[in-house]
Short mmCIF file of C-alpha atoms and ligand atoms in Angstrom, two decimals:
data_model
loop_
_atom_site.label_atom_id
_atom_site.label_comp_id
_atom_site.label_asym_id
_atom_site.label_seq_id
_atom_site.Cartn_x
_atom_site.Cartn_y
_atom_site.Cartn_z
CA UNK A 1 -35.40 -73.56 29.43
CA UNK A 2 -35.68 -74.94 26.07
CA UNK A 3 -37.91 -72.81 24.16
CA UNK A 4 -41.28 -73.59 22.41
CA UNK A 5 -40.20 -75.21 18.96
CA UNK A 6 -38.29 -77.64 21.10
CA UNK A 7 -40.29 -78.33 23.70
CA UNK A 8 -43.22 -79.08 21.18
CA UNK A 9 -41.03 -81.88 19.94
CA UNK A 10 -38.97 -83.25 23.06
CA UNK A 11 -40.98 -82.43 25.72
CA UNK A 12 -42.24 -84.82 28.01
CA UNK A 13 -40.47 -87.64 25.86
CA UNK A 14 -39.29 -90.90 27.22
CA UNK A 15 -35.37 -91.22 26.21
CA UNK A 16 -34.82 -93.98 25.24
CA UNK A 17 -38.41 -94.81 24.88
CA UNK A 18 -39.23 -98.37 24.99
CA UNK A 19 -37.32 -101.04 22.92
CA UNK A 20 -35.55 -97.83 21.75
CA UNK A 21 -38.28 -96.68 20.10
CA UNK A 22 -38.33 -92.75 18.82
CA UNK A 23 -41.90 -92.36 18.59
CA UNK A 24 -43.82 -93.37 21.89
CA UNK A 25 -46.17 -96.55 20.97
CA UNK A 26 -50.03 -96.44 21.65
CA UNK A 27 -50.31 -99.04 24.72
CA UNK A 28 -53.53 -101.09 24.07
CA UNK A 29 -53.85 -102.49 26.90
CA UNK A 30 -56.75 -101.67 29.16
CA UNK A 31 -55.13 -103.02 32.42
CA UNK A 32 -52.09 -104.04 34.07
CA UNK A 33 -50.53 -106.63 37.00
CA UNK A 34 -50.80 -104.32 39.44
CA UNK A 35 -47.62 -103.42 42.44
CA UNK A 36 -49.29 -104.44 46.08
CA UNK A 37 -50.39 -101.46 48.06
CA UNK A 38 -51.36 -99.17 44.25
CA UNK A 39 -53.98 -96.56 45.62
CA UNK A 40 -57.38 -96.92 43.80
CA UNK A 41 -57.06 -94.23 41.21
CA UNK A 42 -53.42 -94.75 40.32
CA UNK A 43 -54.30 -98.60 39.59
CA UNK A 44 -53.39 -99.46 35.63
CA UNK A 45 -56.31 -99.27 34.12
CA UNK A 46 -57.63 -97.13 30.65
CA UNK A 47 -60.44 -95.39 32.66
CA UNK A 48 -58.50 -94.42 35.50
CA UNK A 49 -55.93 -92.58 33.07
CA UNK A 50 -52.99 -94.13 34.36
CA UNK A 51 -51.80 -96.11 31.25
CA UNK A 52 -48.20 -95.70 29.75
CA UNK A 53 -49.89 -94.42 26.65
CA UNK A 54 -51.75 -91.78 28.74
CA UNK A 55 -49.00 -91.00 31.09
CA UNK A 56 -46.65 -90.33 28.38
CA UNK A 57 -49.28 -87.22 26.79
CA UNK A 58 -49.74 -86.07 30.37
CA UNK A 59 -46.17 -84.98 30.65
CA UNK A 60 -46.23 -83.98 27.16
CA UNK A 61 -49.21 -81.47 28.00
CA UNK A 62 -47.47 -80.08 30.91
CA UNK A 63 -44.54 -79.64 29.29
CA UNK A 64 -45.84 -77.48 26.71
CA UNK A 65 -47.07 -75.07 29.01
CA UNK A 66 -44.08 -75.03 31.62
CA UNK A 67 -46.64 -76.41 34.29
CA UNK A 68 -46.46 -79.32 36.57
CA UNK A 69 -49.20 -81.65 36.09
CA UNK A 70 -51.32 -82.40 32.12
CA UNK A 71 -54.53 -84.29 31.72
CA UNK A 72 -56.11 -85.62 28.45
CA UNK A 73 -59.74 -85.91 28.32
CA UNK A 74 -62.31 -87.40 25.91
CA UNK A 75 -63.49 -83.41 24.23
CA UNK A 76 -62.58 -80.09 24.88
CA UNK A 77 -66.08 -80.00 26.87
CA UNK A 78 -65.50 -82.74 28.97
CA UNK A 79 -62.08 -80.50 30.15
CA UNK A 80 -64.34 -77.68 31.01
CA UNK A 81 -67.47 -79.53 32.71
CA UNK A 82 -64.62 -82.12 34.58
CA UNK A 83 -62.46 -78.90 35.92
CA UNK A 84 -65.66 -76.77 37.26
CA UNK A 85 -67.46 -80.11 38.92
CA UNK A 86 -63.75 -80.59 40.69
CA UNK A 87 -63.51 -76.75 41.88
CA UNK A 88 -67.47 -76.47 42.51
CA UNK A 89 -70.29 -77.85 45.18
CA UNK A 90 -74.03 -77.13 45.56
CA UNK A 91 -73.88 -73.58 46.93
CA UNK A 92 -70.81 -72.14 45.31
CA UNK A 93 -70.43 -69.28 43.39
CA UNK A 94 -68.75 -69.09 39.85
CA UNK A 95 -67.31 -65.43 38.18
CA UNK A 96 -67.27 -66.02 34.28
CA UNK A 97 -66.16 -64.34 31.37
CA UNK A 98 -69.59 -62.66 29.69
CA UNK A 99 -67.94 -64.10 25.80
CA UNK A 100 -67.88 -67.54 26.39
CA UNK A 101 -67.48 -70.32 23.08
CA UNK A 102 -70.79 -71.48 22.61
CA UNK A 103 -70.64 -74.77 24.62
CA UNK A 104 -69.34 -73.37 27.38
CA UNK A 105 -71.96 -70.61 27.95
CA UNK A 106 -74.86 -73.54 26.92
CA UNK A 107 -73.53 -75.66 29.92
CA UNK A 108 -73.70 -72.96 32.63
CA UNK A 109 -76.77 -71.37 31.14
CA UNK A 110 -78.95 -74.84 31.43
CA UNK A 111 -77.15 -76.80 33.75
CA UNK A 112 -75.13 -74.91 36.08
CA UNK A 113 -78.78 -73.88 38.30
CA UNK A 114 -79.15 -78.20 38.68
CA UNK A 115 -76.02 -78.49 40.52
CA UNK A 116 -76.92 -75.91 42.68
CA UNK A 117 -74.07 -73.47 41.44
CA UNK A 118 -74.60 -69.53 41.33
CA UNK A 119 -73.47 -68.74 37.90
CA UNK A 120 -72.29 -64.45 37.33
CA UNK A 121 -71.33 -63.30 33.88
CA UNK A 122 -68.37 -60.66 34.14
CA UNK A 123 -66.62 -58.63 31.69
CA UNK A 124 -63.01 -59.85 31.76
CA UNK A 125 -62.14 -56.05 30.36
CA UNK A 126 -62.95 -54.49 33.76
CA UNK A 127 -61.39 -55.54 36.47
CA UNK A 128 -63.40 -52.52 38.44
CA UNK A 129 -66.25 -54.69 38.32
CA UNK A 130 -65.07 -57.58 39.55
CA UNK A 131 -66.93 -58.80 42.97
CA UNK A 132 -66.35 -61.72 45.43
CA UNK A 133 -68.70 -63.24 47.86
CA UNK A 134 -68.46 -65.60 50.46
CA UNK A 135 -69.13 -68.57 48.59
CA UNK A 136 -67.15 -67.44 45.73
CA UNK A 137 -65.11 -70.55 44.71
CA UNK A 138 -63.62 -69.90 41.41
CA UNK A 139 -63.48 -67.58 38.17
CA UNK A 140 -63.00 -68.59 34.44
CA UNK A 141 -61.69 -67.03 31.57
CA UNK A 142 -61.02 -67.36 28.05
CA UNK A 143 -57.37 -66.30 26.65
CA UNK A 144 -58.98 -64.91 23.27
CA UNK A 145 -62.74 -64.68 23.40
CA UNK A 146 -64.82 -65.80 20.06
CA UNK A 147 -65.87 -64.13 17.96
CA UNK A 148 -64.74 -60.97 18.47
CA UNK A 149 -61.16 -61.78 19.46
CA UNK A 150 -61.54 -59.75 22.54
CA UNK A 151 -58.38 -60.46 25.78
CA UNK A 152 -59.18 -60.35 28.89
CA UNK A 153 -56.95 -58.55 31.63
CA UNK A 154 -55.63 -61.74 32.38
CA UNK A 155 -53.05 -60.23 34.72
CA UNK A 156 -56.01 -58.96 37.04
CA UNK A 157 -57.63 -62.13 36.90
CA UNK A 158 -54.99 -64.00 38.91
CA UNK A 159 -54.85 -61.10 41.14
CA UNK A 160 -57.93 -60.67 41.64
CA UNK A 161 -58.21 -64.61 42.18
CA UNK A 162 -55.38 -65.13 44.37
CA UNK A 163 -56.49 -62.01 46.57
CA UNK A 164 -59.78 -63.47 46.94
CA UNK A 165 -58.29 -67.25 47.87
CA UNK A 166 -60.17 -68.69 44.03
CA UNK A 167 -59.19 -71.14 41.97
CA UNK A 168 -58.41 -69.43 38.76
CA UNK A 169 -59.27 -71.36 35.38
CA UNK A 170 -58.93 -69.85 31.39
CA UNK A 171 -59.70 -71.49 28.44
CA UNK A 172 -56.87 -71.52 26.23
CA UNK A 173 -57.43 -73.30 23.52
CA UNK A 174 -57.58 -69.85 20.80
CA UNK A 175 -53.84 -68.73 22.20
CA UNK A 176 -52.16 -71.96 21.84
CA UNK A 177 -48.89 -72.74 24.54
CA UNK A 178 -47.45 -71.15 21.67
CA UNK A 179 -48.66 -67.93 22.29
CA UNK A 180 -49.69 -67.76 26.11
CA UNK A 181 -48.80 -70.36 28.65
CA UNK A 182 -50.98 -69.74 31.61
CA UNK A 183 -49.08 -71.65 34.40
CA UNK A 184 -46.15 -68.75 33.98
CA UNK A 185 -48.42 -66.17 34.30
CA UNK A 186 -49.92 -67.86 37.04
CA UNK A 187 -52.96 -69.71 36.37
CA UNK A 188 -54.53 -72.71 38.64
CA UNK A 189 -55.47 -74.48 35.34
CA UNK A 190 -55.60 -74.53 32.15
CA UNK A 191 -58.05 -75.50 29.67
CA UNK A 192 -57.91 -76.92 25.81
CA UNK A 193 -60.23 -78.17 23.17
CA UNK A 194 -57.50 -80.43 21.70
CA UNK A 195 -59.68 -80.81 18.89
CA UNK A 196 -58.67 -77.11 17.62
CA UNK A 197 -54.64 -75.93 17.46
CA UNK A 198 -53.16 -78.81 19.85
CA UNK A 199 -54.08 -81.66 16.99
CA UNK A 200 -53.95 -79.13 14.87
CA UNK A 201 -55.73 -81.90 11.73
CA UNK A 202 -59.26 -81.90 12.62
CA UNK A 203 -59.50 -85.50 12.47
CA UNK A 204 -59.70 -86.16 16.40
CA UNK A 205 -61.73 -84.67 19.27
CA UNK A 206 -60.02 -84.39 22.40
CA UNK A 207 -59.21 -82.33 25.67
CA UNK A 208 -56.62 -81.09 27.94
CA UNK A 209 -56.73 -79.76 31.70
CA UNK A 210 -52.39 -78.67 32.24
CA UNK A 211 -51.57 -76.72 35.58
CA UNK A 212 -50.70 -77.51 39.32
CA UNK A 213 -50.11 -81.06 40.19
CA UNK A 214 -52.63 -80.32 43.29
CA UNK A 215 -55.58 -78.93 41.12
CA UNK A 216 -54.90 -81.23 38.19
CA UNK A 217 -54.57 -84.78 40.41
CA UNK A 218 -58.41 -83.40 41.70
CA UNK A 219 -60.04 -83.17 37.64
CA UNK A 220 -58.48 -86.44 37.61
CA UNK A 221 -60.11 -87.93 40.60
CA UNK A 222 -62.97 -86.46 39.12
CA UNK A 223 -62.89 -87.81 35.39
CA UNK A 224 -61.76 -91.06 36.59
CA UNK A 225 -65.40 -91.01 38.35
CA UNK A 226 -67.13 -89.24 35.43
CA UNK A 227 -65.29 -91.26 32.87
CA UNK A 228 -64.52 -89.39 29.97
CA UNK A 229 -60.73 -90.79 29.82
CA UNK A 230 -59.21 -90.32 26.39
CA UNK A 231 -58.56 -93.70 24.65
CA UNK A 232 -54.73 -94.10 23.56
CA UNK A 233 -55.30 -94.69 19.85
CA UNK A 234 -56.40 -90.36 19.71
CA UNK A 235 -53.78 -90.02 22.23
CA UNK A 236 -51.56 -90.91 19.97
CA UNK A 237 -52.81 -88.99 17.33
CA UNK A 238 -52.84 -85.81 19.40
CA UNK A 239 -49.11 -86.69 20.37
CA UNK A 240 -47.89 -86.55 17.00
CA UNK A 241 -50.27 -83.52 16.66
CA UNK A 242 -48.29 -81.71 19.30
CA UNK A 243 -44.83 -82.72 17.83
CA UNK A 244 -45.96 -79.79 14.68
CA UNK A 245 -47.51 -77.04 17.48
CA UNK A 246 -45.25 -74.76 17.16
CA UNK A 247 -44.42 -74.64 13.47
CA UNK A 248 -48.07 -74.54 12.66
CA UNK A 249 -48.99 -71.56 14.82
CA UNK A 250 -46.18 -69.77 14.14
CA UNK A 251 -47.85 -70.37 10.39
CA UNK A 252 -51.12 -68.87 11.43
CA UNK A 253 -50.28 -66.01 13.32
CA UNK A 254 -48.25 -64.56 10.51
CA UNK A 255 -50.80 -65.40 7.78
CA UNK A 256 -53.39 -64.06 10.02
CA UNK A 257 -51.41 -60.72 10.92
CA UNK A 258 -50.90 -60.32 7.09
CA UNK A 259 -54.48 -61.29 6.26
CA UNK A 260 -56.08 -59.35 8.86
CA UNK A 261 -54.17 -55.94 8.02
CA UNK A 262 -55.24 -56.64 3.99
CA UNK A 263 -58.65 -56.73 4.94
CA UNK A 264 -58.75 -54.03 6.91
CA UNK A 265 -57.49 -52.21 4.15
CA UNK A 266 -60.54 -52.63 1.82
CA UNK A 267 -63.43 -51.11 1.16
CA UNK A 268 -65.74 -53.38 0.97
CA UNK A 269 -64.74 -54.82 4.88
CA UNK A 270 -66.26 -52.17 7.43
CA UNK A 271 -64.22 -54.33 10.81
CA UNK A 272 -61.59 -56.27 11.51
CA UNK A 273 -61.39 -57.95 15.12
CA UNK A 274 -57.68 -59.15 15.30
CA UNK A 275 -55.55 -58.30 18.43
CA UNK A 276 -52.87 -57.76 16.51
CA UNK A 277 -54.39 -54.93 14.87
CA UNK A 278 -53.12 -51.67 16.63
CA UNK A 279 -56.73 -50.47 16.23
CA UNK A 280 -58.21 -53.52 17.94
CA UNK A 281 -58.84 -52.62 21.64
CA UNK A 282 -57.31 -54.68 23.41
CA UNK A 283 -54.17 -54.70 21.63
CA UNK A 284 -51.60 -53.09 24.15
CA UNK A 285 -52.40 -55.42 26.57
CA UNK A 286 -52.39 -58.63 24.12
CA UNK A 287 -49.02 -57.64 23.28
CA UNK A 288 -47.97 -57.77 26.90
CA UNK A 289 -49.29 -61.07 27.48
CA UNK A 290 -49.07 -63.31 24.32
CA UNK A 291 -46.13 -63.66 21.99
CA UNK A 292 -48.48 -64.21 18.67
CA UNK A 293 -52.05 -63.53 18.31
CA UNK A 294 -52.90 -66.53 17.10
CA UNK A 295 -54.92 -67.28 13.90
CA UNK A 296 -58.58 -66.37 14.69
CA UNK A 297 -59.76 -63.04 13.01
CA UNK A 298 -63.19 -62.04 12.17
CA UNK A 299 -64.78 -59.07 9.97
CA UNK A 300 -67.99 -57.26 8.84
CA UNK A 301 -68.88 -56.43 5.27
CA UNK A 302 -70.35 -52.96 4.29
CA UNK A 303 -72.91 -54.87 2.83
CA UNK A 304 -74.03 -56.42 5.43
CA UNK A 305 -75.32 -60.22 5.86
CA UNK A 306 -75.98 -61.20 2.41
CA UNK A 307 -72.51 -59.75 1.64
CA UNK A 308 -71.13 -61.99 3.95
CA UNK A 309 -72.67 -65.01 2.75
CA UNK A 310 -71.77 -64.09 -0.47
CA UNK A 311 -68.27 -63.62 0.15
CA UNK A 312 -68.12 -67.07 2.00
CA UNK A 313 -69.81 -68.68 -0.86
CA UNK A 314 -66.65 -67.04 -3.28
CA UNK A 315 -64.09 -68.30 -1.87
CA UNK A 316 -62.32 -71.46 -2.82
CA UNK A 317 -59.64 -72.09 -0.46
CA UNK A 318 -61.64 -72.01 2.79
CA UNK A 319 -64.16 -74.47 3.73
CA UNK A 320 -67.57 -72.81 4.76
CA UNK A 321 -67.25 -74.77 8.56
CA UNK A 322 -67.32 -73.84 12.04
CA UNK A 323 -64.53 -75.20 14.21
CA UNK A 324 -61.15 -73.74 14.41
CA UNK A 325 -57.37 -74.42 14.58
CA UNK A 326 -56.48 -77.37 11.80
CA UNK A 327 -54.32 -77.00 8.99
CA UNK A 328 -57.05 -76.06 6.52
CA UNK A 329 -58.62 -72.17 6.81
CA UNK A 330 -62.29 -72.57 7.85
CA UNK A 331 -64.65 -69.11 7.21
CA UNK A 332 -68.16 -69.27 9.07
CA UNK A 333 -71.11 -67.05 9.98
CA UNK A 334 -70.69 -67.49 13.69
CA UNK A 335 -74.57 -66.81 14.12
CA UNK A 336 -75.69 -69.35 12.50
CA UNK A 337 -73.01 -71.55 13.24
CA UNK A 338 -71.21 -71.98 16.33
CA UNK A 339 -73.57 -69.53 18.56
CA UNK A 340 -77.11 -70.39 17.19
CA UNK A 341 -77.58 -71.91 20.61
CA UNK A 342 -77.61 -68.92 22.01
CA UNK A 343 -81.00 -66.44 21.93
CA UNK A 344 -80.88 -63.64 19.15
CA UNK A 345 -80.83 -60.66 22.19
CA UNK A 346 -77.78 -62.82 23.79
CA UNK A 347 -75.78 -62.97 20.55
CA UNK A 348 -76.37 -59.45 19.71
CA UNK A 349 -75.45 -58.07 23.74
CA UNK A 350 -72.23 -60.00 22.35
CA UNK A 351 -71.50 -58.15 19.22
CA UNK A 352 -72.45 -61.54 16.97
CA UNK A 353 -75.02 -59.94 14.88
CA UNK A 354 -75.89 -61.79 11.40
CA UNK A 355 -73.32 -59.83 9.65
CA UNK A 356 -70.48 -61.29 11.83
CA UNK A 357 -67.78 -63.76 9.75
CA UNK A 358 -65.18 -65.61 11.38
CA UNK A 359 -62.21 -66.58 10.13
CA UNK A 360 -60.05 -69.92 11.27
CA UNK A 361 -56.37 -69.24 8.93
CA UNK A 362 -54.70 -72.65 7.93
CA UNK A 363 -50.96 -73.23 6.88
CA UNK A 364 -51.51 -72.48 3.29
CA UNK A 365 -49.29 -69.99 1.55
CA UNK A 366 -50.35 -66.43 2.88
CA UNK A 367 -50.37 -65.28 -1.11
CA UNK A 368 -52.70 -67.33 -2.15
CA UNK A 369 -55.33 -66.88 0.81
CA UNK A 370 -55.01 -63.14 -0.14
CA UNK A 371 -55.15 -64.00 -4.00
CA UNK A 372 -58.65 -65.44 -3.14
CA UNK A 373 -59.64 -63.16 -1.05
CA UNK A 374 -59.30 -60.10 -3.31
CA UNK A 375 -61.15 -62.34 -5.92
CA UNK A 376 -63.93 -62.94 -4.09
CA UNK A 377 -64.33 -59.64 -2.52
CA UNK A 378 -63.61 -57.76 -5.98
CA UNK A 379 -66.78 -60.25 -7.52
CA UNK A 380 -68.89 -59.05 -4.72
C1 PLP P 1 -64.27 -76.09 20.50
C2 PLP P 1 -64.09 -75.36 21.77
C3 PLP P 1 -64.47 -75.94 22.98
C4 PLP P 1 -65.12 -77.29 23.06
O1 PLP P 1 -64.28 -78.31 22.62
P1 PLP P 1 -64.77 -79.73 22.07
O2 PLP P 1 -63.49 -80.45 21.80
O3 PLP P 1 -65.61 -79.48 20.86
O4 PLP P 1 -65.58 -80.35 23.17
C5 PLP P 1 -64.24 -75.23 24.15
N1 PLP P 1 -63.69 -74.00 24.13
C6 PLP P 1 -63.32 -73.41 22.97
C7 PLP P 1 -62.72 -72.03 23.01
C8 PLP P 1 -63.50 -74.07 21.76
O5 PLP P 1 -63.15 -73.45 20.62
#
């Protein structure tokens, strides 16, 4: 098989693609004459995600993460809420990671109880603690958990899923298909914000549901009654995206390797939560499962809060911004920022105490990230 670099750029291409073209056009069109005896949801038409436009980044999703089947979706939420309502019904029973990105945890916390779902939090570290019950249906997962970088034993979780007939789902929008490709490993679905690493320019927001053709044809039944269909002009954005994948991330886990063991090294940093960090506990088995460890990282300062915000405020290259994954390096106070939803005692159960700072590396050059970095920590 054609490995990563390639696939990012070839795969799921049409060749020739129409009129010849090298770059696959953005379709318009909302419908299409339709062939007698088309099946309702395969019908030509934008909503039902069965445009060429839409077809075309299908494949391209799948192929990226060796699995059969991609879907695009309007958000990165809409993936997640679109994937549990096709695996869940009043009365069922959900196992999820207790770390979940912000959004995720909201949704389950205030809406799951309306659709009559039984929500339990679980600590992907320990498979020990893992239970089943009868009305069990599913269990979901996050490939590198925010903020504190922390990897599941993803191994156990598709054991543990297939031994207990679940559908098995992980968020992997921090790894990347660079770095992890659940399908291989053996994953019902997979889940992206597309707005992060797979656009890679945060200038787009979009989803992706990749994994067996069975589960993924059911989120598409689904969305196509929910209707958050992605519209082909950020398809095609995302597309070209895609095309850089692997040449960014490949960018941003060295830079982040690099960065993380510089700051480790100073005084003023007390923590570094990088999984590629021998010291970082879940390293050993990170290293099994992931080829890079992508470029989240986050840190605590000796001094505390106002240290942090202080050393945030120093900095020049970074932008002071939540969100994750473009080509620009983003540095944020995760408790303030992307987990002030959640209640003070939740955050802090979670290790995201005040003091927390997360890191989100772009592709600049590695030297000058660390150039600023020593400035602002040596002004401190
Ligand atoms: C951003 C993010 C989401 C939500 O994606 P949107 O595109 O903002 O809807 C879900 N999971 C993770 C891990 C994220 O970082």
């Amino acid at each position: 098989m054609a490995r990563i670099e390639t696939v990012a750029v070839h795969g799921g291409e049409r060749r020739p693609g129409p009129e010849g073209a090298v770059v696959f056009p953005i379709y318009q069109s909302t419908v299409y004459s339709v062939p007698p005896g088309t099946d309702y949801h395969d019908l030509p038409y934008i909503r039902l995600n069965s445009t060429p436009s839409q077809a075309y980044l299908h494949d391209k999703l799948a192929a990226l993460e060796g699995a059969e089947a991609g879907l695009a979706t309007t958000s990165g939420m809409a993936a997640i809420t679109t994937a549990l309502h096709s695996v869940l019904r009043t009365g069922d029973h959900l196992l999820v990671g207790n770390c979940l990105y912000g959004g995720t945890h909201d949704f389950l916390t205030e809406h799951a109880a309306d659709f009559g779902w039984e929500v339990t939090f679980i600590d992907p570290q320990r498979p020990d603690t893992w239970e089943a019950a009868p009305n069990t249906k599913a269990i979901l997962v996050e490939s590198i958990a925010n903020p504190l970088m922390r990897v599941g034993k993803l191994r156990e979780v598709v054991e543990f899923a297939r031994r207990n007939g679940l559908v098995s789902l992980i968020d992997n929008t921090f790894a990347t298909p660079v770095n992890f490709r659940p399908a291989e490993l053996g994953f019902d679905l997979s889940l992206h914000s597309a707005t992060k690493y797979l656009n890679g320019h945060s200038d787009i927001v979009a989803g992706a549901v990749i994994g067996r053709a069975e589960h993924v044809e059911r989120v598409r039944t689904t969305l196509n009654h929910f209707g958050g269909s992605l519209d082909p002009h950020a398809g095609f954005l995302l597309a070209r995206g895609l095309k850089t994948l692997a040449l960014r991330v490949g960018a941003q886990n060295a830079s982040a390797q690099r960065l993380a063991e510089f700051l480790a090294a100073r005084p003023e940093i007390s923590e570094v939560n990088y999984p590629g960090l021998p010291a970082h506990p879940d390293h050993e088995h990170a290293a099994e499962l992931f080829t890079g460890f992508g470029g989240m990282l986050s840190l605590r300062l000796t001094g505390g809060a106002p240290a942090a915000q202080s050393l945030i405020d120093a900095l020049e290259i970074p932008y002071d911004a939540p969100s994750l994954g473009g080509v620009e390096s983003l540095i944020t106070r995760p408790a303030v920022t992307s987990h002030a939803g959640m209640s003070r005692a939740d955050r802090e159960a979670l290790g995201i105490t005040d003091d927390l700072v997360r890191i989100s590396v772009g592709i600049e050059n590695t030297e000058d990230l660390i150039a600023d970095f020593t400035r602002a920590l040596t002004e401190l």
